[in-house]
PDB file of C-alpha atoms in Angstrom:
ATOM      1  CA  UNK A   1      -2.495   1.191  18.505  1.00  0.00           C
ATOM      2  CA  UNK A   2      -3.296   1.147  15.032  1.00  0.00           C
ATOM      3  CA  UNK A   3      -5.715  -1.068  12.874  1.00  0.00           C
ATOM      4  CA  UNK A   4      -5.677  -0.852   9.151  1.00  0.00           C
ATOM      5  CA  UNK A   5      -8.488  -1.685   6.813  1.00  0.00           C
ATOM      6  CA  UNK A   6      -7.430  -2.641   3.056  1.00  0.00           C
ATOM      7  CA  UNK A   7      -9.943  -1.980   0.263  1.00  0.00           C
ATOM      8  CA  UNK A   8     -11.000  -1.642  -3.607  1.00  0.00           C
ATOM      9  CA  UNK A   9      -8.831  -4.561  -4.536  1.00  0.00           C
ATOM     10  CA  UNK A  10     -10.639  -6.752  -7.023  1.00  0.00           C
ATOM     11  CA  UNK A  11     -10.640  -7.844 -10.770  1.00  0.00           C
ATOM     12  CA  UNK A  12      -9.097  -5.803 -13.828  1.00  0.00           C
ATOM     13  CA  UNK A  13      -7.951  -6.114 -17.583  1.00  0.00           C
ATOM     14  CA  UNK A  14      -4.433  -5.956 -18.107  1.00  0.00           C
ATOM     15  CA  UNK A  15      -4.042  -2.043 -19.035  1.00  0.00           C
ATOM     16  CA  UNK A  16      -6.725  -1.447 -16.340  1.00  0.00           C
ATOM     17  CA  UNK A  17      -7.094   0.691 -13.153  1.00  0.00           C
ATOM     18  CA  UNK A  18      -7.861   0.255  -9.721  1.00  0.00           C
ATOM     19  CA  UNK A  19      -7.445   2.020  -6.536  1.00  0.00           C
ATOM     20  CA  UNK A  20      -6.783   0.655  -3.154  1.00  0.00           C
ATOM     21  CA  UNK A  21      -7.626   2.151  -0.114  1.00  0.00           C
ATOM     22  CA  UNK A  22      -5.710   2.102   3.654  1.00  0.00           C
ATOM     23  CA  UNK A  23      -8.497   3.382   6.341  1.00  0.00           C
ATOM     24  CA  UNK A  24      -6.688   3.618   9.931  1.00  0.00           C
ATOM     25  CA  UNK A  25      -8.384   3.767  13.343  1.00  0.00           C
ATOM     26  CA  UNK A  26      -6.017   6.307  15.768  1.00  0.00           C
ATOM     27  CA  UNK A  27      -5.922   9.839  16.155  1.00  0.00           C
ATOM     28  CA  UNK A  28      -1.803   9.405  15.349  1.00  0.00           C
ATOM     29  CA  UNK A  29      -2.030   8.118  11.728  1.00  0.00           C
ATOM     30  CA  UNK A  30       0.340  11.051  10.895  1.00  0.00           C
ATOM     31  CA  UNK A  31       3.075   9.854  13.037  1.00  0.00           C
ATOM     32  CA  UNK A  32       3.786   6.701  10.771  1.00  0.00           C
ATOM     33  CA  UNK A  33       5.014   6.243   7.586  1.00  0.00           C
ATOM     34  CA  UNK A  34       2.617   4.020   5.770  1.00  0.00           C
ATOM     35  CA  UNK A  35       3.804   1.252   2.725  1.00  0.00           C
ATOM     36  CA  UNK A  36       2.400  -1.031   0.653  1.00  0.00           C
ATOM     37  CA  UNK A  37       3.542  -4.268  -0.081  1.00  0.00           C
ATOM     38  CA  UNK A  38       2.272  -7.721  -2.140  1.00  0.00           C
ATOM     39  CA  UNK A  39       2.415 -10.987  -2.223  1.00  0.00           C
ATOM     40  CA  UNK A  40       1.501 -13.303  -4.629  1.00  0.00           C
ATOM     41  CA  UNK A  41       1.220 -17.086  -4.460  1.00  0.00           C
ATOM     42  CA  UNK A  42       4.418 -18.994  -4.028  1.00  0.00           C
ATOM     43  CA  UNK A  43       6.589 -15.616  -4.353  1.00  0.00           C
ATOM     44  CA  UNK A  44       7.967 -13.398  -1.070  1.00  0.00           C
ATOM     45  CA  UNK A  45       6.203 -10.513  -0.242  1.00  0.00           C
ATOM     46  CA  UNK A  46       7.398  -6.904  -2.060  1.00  0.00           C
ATOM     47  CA  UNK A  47       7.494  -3.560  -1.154  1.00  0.00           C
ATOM     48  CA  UNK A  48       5.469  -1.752  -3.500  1.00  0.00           C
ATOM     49  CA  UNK A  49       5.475   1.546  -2.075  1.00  0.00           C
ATOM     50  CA  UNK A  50       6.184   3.809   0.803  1.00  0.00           C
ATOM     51  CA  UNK A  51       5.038   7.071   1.185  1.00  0.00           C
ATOM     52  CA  UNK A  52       5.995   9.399   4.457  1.00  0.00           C
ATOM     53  CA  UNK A  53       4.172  10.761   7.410  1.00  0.00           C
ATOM     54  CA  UNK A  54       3.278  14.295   5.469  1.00  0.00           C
ATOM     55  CA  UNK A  55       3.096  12.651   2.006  1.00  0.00           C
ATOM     56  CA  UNK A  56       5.929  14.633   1.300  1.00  0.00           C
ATOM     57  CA  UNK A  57       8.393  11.668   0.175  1.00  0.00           C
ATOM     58  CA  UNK A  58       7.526   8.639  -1.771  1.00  0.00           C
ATOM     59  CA  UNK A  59       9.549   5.371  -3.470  1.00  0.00           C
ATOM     60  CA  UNK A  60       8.504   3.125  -5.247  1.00  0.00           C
ATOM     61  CA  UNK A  61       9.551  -0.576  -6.133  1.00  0.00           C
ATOM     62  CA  UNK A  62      11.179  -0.310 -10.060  1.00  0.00           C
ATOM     63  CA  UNK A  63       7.895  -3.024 -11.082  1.00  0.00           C
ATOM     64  CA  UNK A  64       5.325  -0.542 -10.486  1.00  0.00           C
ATOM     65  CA  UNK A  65       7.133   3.067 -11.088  1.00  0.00           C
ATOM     66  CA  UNK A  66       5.365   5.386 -13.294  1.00  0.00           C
ATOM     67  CA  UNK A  67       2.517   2.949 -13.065  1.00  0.00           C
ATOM     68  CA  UNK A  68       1.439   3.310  -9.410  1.00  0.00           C
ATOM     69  CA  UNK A  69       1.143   6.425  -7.276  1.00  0.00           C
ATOM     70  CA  UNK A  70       0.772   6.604  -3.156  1.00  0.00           C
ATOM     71  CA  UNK A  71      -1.134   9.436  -1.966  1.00  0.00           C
ATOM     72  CA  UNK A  72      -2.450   9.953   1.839  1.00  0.00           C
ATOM     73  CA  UNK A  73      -5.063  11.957   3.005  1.00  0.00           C
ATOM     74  CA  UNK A  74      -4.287  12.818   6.959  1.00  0.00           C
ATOM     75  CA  UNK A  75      -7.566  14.389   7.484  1.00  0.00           C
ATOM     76  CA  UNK A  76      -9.323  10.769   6.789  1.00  0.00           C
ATOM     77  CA  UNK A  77      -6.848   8.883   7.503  1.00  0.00           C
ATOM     78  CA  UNK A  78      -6.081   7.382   4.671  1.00  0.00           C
ATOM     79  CA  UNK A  79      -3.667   6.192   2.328  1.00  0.00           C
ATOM     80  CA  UNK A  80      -4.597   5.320  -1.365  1.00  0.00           C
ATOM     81  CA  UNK A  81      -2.620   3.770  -3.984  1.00  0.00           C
ATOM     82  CA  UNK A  82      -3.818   3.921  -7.465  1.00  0.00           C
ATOM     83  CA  UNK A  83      -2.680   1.764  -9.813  1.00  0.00           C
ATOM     84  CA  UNK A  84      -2.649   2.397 -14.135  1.00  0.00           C
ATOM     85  CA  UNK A  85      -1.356   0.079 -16.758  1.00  0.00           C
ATOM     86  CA  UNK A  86      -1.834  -2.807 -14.677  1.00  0.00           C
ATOM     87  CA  UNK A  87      -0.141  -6.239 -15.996  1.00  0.00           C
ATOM     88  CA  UNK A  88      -0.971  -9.910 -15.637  1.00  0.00           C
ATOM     89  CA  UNK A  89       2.503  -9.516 -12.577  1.00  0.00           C
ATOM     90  CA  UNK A  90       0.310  -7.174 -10.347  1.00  0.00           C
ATOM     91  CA  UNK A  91      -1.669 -10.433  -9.731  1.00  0.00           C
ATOM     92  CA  UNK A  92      -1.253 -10.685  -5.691  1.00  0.00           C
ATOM     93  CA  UNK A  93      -3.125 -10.032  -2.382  1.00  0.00           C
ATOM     94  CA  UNK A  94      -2.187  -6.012  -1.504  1.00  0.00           C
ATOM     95  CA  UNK A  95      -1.846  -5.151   2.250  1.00  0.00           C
ATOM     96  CA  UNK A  96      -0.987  -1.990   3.703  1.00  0.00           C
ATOM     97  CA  UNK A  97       1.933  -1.454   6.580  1.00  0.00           C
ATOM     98  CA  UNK A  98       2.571   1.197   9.534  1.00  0.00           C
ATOM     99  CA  UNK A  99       5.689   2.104  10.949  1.00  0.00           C
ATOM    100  CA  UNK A 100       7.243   4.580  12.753  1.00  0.00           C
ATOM    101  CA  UNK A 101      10.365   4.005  11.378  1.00  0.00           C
ATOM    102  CA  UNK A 102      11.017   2.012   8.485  1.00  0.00           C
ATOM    103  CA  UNK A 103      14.621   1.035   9.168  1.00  0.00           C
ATOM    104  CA  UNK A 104      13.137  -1.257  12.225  1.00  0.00           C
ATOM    105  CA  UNK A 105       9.975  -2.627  10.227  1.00  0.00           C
ATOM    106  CA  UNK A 106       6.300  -2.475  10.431  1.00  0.00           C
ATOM    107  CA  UNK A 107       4.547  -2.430  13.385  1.00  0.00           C
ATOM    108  CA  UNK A 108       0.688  -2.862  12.012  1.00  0.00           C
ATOM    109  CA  UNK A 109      -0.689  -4.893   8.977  1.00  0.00           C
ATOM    110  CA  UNK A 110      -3.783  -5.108   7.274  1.00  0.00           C
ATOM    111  CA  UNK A 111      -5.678  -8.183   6.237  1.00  0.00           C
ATOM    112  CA  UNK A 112      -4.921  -7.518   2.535  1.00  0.00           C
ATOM    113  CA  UNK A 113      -6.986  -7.282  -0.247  1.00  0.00           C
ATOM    114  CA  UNK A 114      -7.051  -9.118  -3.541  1.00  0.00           C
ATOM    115  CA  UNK A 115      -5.915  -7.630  -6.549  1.00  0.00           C
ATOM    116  CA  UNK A 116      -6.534 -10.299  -9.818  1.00  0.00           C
ATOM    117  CA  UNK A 117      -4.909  -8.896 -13.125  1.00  0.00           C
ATOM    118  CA  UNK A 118      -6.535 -10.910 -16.250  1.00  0.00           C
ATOM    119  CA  UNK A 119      -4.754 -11.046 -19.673  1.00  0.00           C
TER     120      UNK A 119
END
């Protein structure tokens, strides 16, 4: 069982910064790949970013590459994803995503955090 705690969403400037933050309860964090995704009101939910059990491999959705980066610390069990140059678009509620193997989808979600982008 995992549980996964989204945090430092919030309000930002268009060519702002923030930096969310995946905490996870288990001692097998490392075992699962861990993603972000967004959704924003009235649109589907995206894949923003996936980043592998080592932090070895990483992809990225084309609407945030160069922009955002996925990092994970395995020691705190943690996955960050900082996010530069932020738009008006990045406007959506951020939650992060466990899985064992993404090919058969996520097994644990977090609640999600806000992220508000302001022109």
């Amino acid at each position: 069982q995992v549980q996964l705690v989204e945090s430092g969403g919030g309000l930002a400037q268009a060519g702002g910064s923030l930096r969310l933050s995946c905490a996870a309860s288990g001692r097998t964090f490392s075992h699962y790949y861990i993603s972000w995704f967004r959704q924003a009101p009235g649109q589907e939910r995206e894949l923003v970013a996936t980043i592998s059990r080592s932090g070895g491999s990483t992809d990225y959705a084309d609407s945030v590459k160069g922009r955002f980066t996925i990092s994970r610390d395995n020691a705190k069990n943690t996955v960050y994803l900082q996010m530069n140059s932020l738009k008006p678009e990045d406007t959506a509620v951020y939650y992060c995503a466990a899985t064992q193997v993404p090919e058969d989808g996520y097994d644990y979600w977090g609640q999600g955090t806000q992220v508000t982008v302001s022109s």
